[in-house]
Amino acid sequence: MAINLFANQSAVALQTVQSIDNHSSRLQDQREAELQIRNTPDHAAYESISPMMKYDSATIVSVVDAIKQSKEQVEVAKTVVELTKGSLDTIEKLVISAYTKGAEDFSKIQDHIAEHVKDLSYAIEEAAISAGNIVANGGMKAKIPSSYRHEGLTVYVDSIEIGGPELNFGVLNIDGTIDMSKGILKNIFNTGTTTNFDATKVAFDTAQKDFQKLKDTLIQAKTHYATDPLLTHKVVYNDAQQAIDDNARNNEALNKAKAELKTIVDGISLVDFVKMRDVNQLSTEVRDILFESLQNNIQDSITATLTAEAKINSTIDLINIQPELVKTLVGNIDSNIRALVDINMDAQSARLSALQIQKQLSAQTLPIANQNTYHTLALSQK
């Protein structure tokens, strides 16, 4: 009985060891499965986030390239503005010289101005090929890439607006030419501005001659009046009084004719002025009005050009900031990608270490159980 009892106990012990081993194996398999289950969402998240970050990084690099191209475009516009400013300064000096030069130099001055205007128009047309949406868009604003941002699954490329009325150098035509008759250089390139000049000039000259005649009559009447202060000669007095009244009326007519002439002259562009002939035949008064208006128009164009230059410079300053900001953003994303890879690899390594430890513990459990079974069987045989 004792032997059977011990034999049964040994069998039970052996079954217990096998049961422990089987349970340990099942437990190991279960833990491996749980680890795989827990690992799956993390790995899936990594697999989805990492490519997205890499895509973001590549997209930002493209944005940086676009910003650089935008800067080049704006710098072309800046070159046009600087060239325009230089040409206008030279033209203004030529117009001013017309006040001091003799009549024989007027045609030469016109020829010099015509050369500068022609060079300026060519420069603007050439620049419009690469900067057309800035300097030749009729004053409309254009958008250029400036920065990049990512919100959720949506990618945004922010932009800034450049252009506008201050940078309106003309409108690009279908045939590639530029209509510069409107915009900030209309005082230079507008056409058909001398249509009514001859008529108003004749009216002014006539009014001025009439005024001069009455002025001479008034002086003569005053002289006669001075010789007869007691008004003994009624005719002399009446002549003097009539001359004063006529002079007042004709002075008003002269002022009106002058105002009309100035209105016409104020609208004369440089491209039309250089085509005018017989400028040396104009009266001194008409020439003075003409050159004064031309100088004022050039000054207005220079002021508009300076405004355009300031706007372009501020735009360039803004663009210069963007690549550095985007570069920093790219660096942050690359750093996050590396950190994400490191975290994922560390997690995988930790899980593998846990599995190895479990296998080692399981391997150590079976010999110990077998050793206890051996001692139990030996005891039962005694």
XYZ file of C-alpha atoms in Angstrom:
382
model
C 0.000 0.000 0.000
C 2.753 2.353 0.879
C 4.514 1.674 -2.360
C 1.341 2.256 -4.338
C 0.663 5.391 -2.419
C 4.095 6.785 -3.103
C 3.863 5.702 -6.724
C 0.583 7.527 -7.063
C 2.059 10.583 -5.405
C 5.005 10.465 -7.800
C 2.695 10.265 -10.750
C 0.744 13.164 -9.406
C 3.969 15.119 -8.904
C 5.081 14.328 -12.444
C 1.745 15.425 -13.802
C 2.035 18.560 -11.727
C 5.441 19.356 -13.273
C 4.077 18.761 -16.754
C 1.055 20.865 -15.924
C 3.287 23.651 -14.671
C 5.381 23.463 -17.817
C 2.292 23.504 -20.025
C 0.810 26.385 -18.058
C 4.092 28.273 -18.304
C 4.158 27.733 -22.060
C 0.561 28.879 -22.396
C 1.286 31.857 -20.192
C 4.327 32.717 -22.310
C 2.306 32.433 -25.523
C -0.451 34.531 -24.008
C 1.984 37.221 -22.919
C 3.636 37.219 -26.342
C 0.213 37.649 -27.912
C -0.663 40.439 -25.489
C 2.641 42.156 -26.219
C 1.972 41.887 -29.941
C -1.514 43.271 -29.445
C -0.201 46.128 -27.367
C 2.580 46.701 -29.848
C 0.321 46.806 -32.905
C -1.354 50.221 -32.291
C 1.968 51.825 -31.372
C 3.663 50.409 -34.421
C 0.749 51.406 -36.627
C 0.835 54.906 -35.173
C 4.554 55.069 -35.804
C 4.127 53.797 -39.352
C 1.485 56.486 -40.005
C 3.088 59.406 -38.180
C 6.640 58.930 -39.411
C 5.796 59.072 -43.156
C 3.528 62.049 -42.483
C 6.399 63.863 -40.791
C 8.706 62.964 -43.644
C 6.084 64.225 -46.096
C 5.804 67.444 -44.095
C 9.558 67.873 -44.217
C 9.653 67.359 -47.993
C 6.722 69.719 -48.476
C 8.407 72.421 -46.425
C 11.551 72.119 -48.521
C 9.370 72.726 -51.589
C 7.852 75.752 -49.881
C 11.332 77.128 -49.199
C 12.155 76.758 -52.894
C 8.926 78.576 -53.805
C 9.756 81.380 -51.372
C 13.195 81.763 -52.927
C 11.610 82.017 -56.375
C 9.195 84.627 -55.047
C 12.109 86.613 -53.674
C 13.821 86.540 -57.060
C 10.628 87.809 -58.661
C 10.326 90.667 -56.191
C 13.994 91.549 -56.608
C 13.414 91.906 -60.361
C 10.642 94.374 -59.557
C 13.031 96.198 -57.229
C 15.545 96.514 -60.055
C 12.845 98.051 -62.252
C 11.946 100.554 -59.547
C 15.571 101.551 -58.975
C 16.141 101.943 -62.720
C 12.987 104.046 -63.008
C 14.102 106.279 -60.153
C 17.514 106.829 -61.749
C 16.025 107.640 -65.151
C 13.525 110.101 -63.686
C 16.275 111.895 -61.777
C 18.229 112.341 -65.001
C 15.164 113.490 -66.941
C 14.319 116.025 -64.240
C 17.794 117.532 -64.540
C 17.306 117.842 -68.293
C 13.975 119.635 -67.837
C 15.488 122.007 -65.290
C 18.305 122.788 -67.700
C 15.675 123.998 -70.182
C 15.152 127.044 -67.952
C 18.749 128.099 -68.289
C 19.625 126.959 -71.804
C 18.995 128.978 -74.921
C 16.222 128.224 -77.396
C 18.646 126.397 -79.685
C 19.115 123.679 -77.029
C 15.444 122.749 -76.595
C 15.431 120.155 -79.368
C 18.590 118.531 -78.001
C 17.053 118.328 -74.550
C 13.972 116.689 -76.034
C 16.153 114.124 -77.823
C 18.002 113.261 -74.596
C 14.734 112.875 -72.699
C 13.353 110.666 -75.501
C 16.358 108.334 -75.194
C 15.898 107.916 -71.444
C 12.149 107.338 -71.788
C 12.754 104.703 -74.461
C 15.365 102.882 -72.366
C 13.030 102.957 -69.391
C 10.139 101.447 -71.355
C 12.376 98.631 -72.644
C 13.602 97.859 -69.135
C 10.065 97.637 -67.766
C 8.933 95.400 -70.626
C 11.873 93.037 -70.093
C 11.284 92.892 -66.353
C 7.589 92.163 -66.848
C 8.476 88.780 -68.333
C 9.714 87.536 -64.958
C 7.811 89.896 -62.666
C 4.656 90.503 -64.634
C 2.303 89.735 -61.803
C 3.972 92.443 -59.711
C 4.843 95.408 -61.920
C 2.536 94.832 -64.880
C -0.739 93.590 -63.452
C -2.764 96.771 -63.567
C -2.454 97.337 -59.836
C -3.892 93.979 -58.808
C -2.267 92.231 -55.864
C -0.504 88.896 -56.284
C 0.067 86.158 -53.703
C 3.370 84.381 -53.155
C 4.198 81.490 -50.754
C 5.491 82.676 -47.417
C 5.188 79.879 -44.838
C 3.861 76.398 -44.123
C 1.700 74.877 -41.430
C 0.026 71.544 -40.718
C -3.305 71.211 -38.912
C -4.472 67.656 -38.413
C -4.463 65.970 -41.797
C -4.662 69.257 -43.697
C -1.613 70.974 -45.117
C -1.627 74.769 -45.481
C 0.839 76.904 -47.403
C 0.389 80.480 -46.222
C 1.031 83.365 -48.584
C 1.555 87.103 -48.501
C 0.152 89.682 -50.896
C 2.404 91.909 -52.934
C 1.697 94.432 -55.652
C -1.231 96.814 -55.629
C -1.673 100.349 -56.965
C 1.710 101.447 -55.610
C 3.439 98.933 -57.913
C 1.260 99.451 -60.970
C 3.759 100.077 -63.757
C 1.304 99.069 -66.456
C -0.761 96.254 -67.907
C 0.772 93.328 -69.794
C -0.883 92.975 -73.200
C -1.486 89.710 -75.042
C 1.261 90.507 -77.557
C 3.825 90.863 -74.751
C 3.926 94.662 -74.757
C 3.046 96.745 -71.722
C 0.543 99.559 -71.622
C 2.176 102.058 -69.278
C -0.251 104.879 -70.035
C -1.967 104.218 -66.708
C -0.593 103.639 -63.268
C 2.206 105.386 -61.442
C 4.079 106.281 -64.670
C 1.140 107.723 -66.583
C 2.794 111.166 -66.492
C 5.651 109.637 -68.456
C 3.979 107.251 -70.916
C 0.432 108.520 -71.450
C -0.357 109.404 -75.069
C -2.626 111.851 -76.873
C -2.034 114.510 -74.244
C -1.210 117.403 -76.586
C -4.464 117.332 -78.588
C -5.835 120.614 -77.222
C -2.513 122.281 -76.546
C -2.341 124.390 -79.712
C -5.867 125.790 -79.316
C -5.425 126.738 -75.670
C -1.988 128.174 -76.414
C -3.460 130.445 -79.121
C -6.261 131.527 -76.782
C -3.758 132.336 -74.065
C -1.460 134.249 -76.414
C -4.436 136.278 -77.719
C -5.676 137.072 -74.216
C -2.196 138.059 -73.186
C -1.765 140.409 -76.170
C -5.147 142.032 -75.519
C -4.236 142.432 -71.892
C -0.917 144.011 -72.823
C -2.627 146.529 -75.135
C -5.056 147.577 -72.435
C -2.216 147.751 -69.989
C -0.393 150.169 -72.294
C -3.604 152.198 -72.720
C -4.032 152.341 -68.955
C -0.492 153.602 -68.509
C -1.081 156.302 -71.135
C -4.383 157.345 -69.544
C -2.725 157.570 -66.135
C -0.039 159.749 -67.665
C -2.648 162.127 -69.115
C -4.526 162.138 -65.839
C -1.356 163.069 -64.022
C -0.989 166.140 -66.181
C -4.540 167.264 -65.322
C -5.121 166.337 -61.656
C -8.001 168.808 -61.379
C -9.989 166.838 -63.966
C -10.433 169.876 -66.191
C -10.313 167.597 -69.184
C -13.301 165.318 -68.767
C -12.320 163.258 -71.786
C -8.967 162.378 -70.271
C -10.652 161.278 -67.062
C -13.219 159.162 -68.895
C -10.487 157.478 -70.976
C -8.529 156.631 -67.863
C -11.589 155.232 -66.086
C -12.558 153.146 -69.119
C -9.045 151.775 -69.374
C -9.153 150.730 -65.727
C -12.466 148.896 -66.193
C -11.349 147.209 -69.432
C -8.085 146.163 -67.860
C -9.906 144.509 -64.971
C -12.154 142.575 -67.360
C -9.304 141.509 -69.612
C -7.169 140.557 -66.645
C -9.937 138.174 -65.657
C -10.037 136.814 -69.216
C -6.269 136.360 -69.189
C -6.365 134.481 -65.909
C -9.048 132.198 -67.296
C -7.041 131.506 -70.458
C -3.960 130.817 -68.354
C -5.852 128.388 -66.126
C -7.158 126.516 -69.173
C -3.663 126.352 -70.649
C -2.208 125.049 -67.385
C -4.891 122.363 -67.183
C -3.910 121.103 -70.627
C -0.171 121.392 -70.006
C -0.394 119.572 -66.669
C -1.596 116.522 -68.576
C 1.196 116.490 -71.167
C 3.346 113.388 -70.779
C 7.038 113.099 -71.510
C 6.509 110.810 -74.511
C 4.294 113.492 -76.060
C 6.536 116.369 -75.009
C 9.551 114.938 -76.829
C 7.460 114.892 -80.035
C 6.518 118.568 -79.776
C 8.197 120.774 -82.332
C 9.042 124.461 -82.389
C 9.240 124.639 -78.627
C 11.698 127.461 -79.113
C 8.926 129.409 -80.867
C 6.675 129.350 -77.820
C 6.299 132.534 -75.842
C 8.325 132.815 -72.680
C 5.174 132.574 -70.549
C 3.939 129.419 -72.306
C 7.384 127.784 -72.110
C 7.632 128.525 -68.410
C 4.198 127.021 -67.775
C 5.113 123.957 -69.855
C 8.433 123.210 -68.153
C 7.038 123.885 -64.697
C 4.260 121.368 -65.304
C 6.701 118.795 -66.694
C 8.916 119.151 -63.646
C 5.957 118.764 -61.291
C 4.817 115.646 -63.153
C 8.282 114.138 -62.933
C 8.391 114.913 -59.218
C 5.058 113.141 -58.758
C 6.404 110.108 -60.622
C 9.560 110.098 -58.494
C 7.467 110.224 -55.317
C 5.338 107.322 -56.560
C 8.495 105.384 -57.409
C 9.914 105.950 -53.926
C 6.668 104.631 -52.450
C 6.933 101.546 -54.668
C 10.553 101.056 -53.615
C 9.641 101.229 -49.919
C 6.874 98.672 -50.393
C 9.137 96.291 -52.292
C 11.877 96.587 -49.666
C 9.425 95.767 -46.878
C 8.207 92.766 -48.886
C 11.773 91.544 -49.397
C 12.461 91.923 -45.667
C 9.369 89.846 -44.909
C 10.363 87.173 -47.415
C 13.906 87.034 -46.029
C 12.523 86.059 -42.630
C 10.461 83.148 -43.936
C 13.167 80.698 -45.130
C 14.904 80.828 -41.755
C 11.621 80.213 -39.944
C 10.736 77.339 -42.249
C 14.268 75.971 -41.919
C 13.792 75.885 -38.148
C 10.475 74.104 -38.621
C 12.140 71.510 -40.867
C 14.790 70.951 -38.218
C 12.128 70.439 -35.558
C 10.265 67.929 -37.702
C 13.459 66.011 -38.517
C 14.294 65.964 -34.819
C 10.820 64.663 -34.008
C 11.179 61.941 -36.634
C 14.474 60.796 -35.109
C 12.965 60.900 -31.619
C 9.957 58.896 -32.796
C 12.225 56.270 -34.353
C 14.307 56.065 -31.171
C 11.197 55.662 -28.997
C 9.816 52.949 -31.243
C 13.123 51.057 -31.251
C 13.495 51.376 -27.468
C 9.985 50.000 -26.974
C 10.673 47.060 -29.280
C 13.943 46.335 -27.473
C 12.254 46.410 -24.051
C 9.558 44.001 -25.197
C 12.101 41.581 -26.644
C 14.056 41.673 -23.387
C 10.894 40.841 -21.425
C 10.196 37.850 -23.661
C 13.752 36.582 -23.285
C 13.557 36.815 -19.497
C 10.270 34.902 -19.518
C 11.790 32.154 -21.650
C 14.784 31.890 -19.316
C 12.522 31.623 -16.256
C 10.420 28.988 -17.982
C 13.510 26.985 -18.908
C 14.733 27.106 -15.315
C 11.354 25.988 -13.870
C 11.273 22.531 -15.565
C 14.619 21.158 -14.164
C 13.669 22.209 -10.659
C 10.316 20.435 -10.910
C 11.949 17.306 -12.376
C 14.509 17.283 -9.564
C 11.719 17.358 -6.946
C 9.976 14.488 -8.726
C 13.159 12.385 -8.614
C 13.455 12.827 -4.861
C 9.802 11.848 -4.408
C 10.207 8.646 -6.450
C 13.382 7.716 -4.570
C 11.609 8.116 -1.260
C 8.715 5.946 -2.378
C 11.028 3.083 -3.256
C 12.536 2.953 0.210
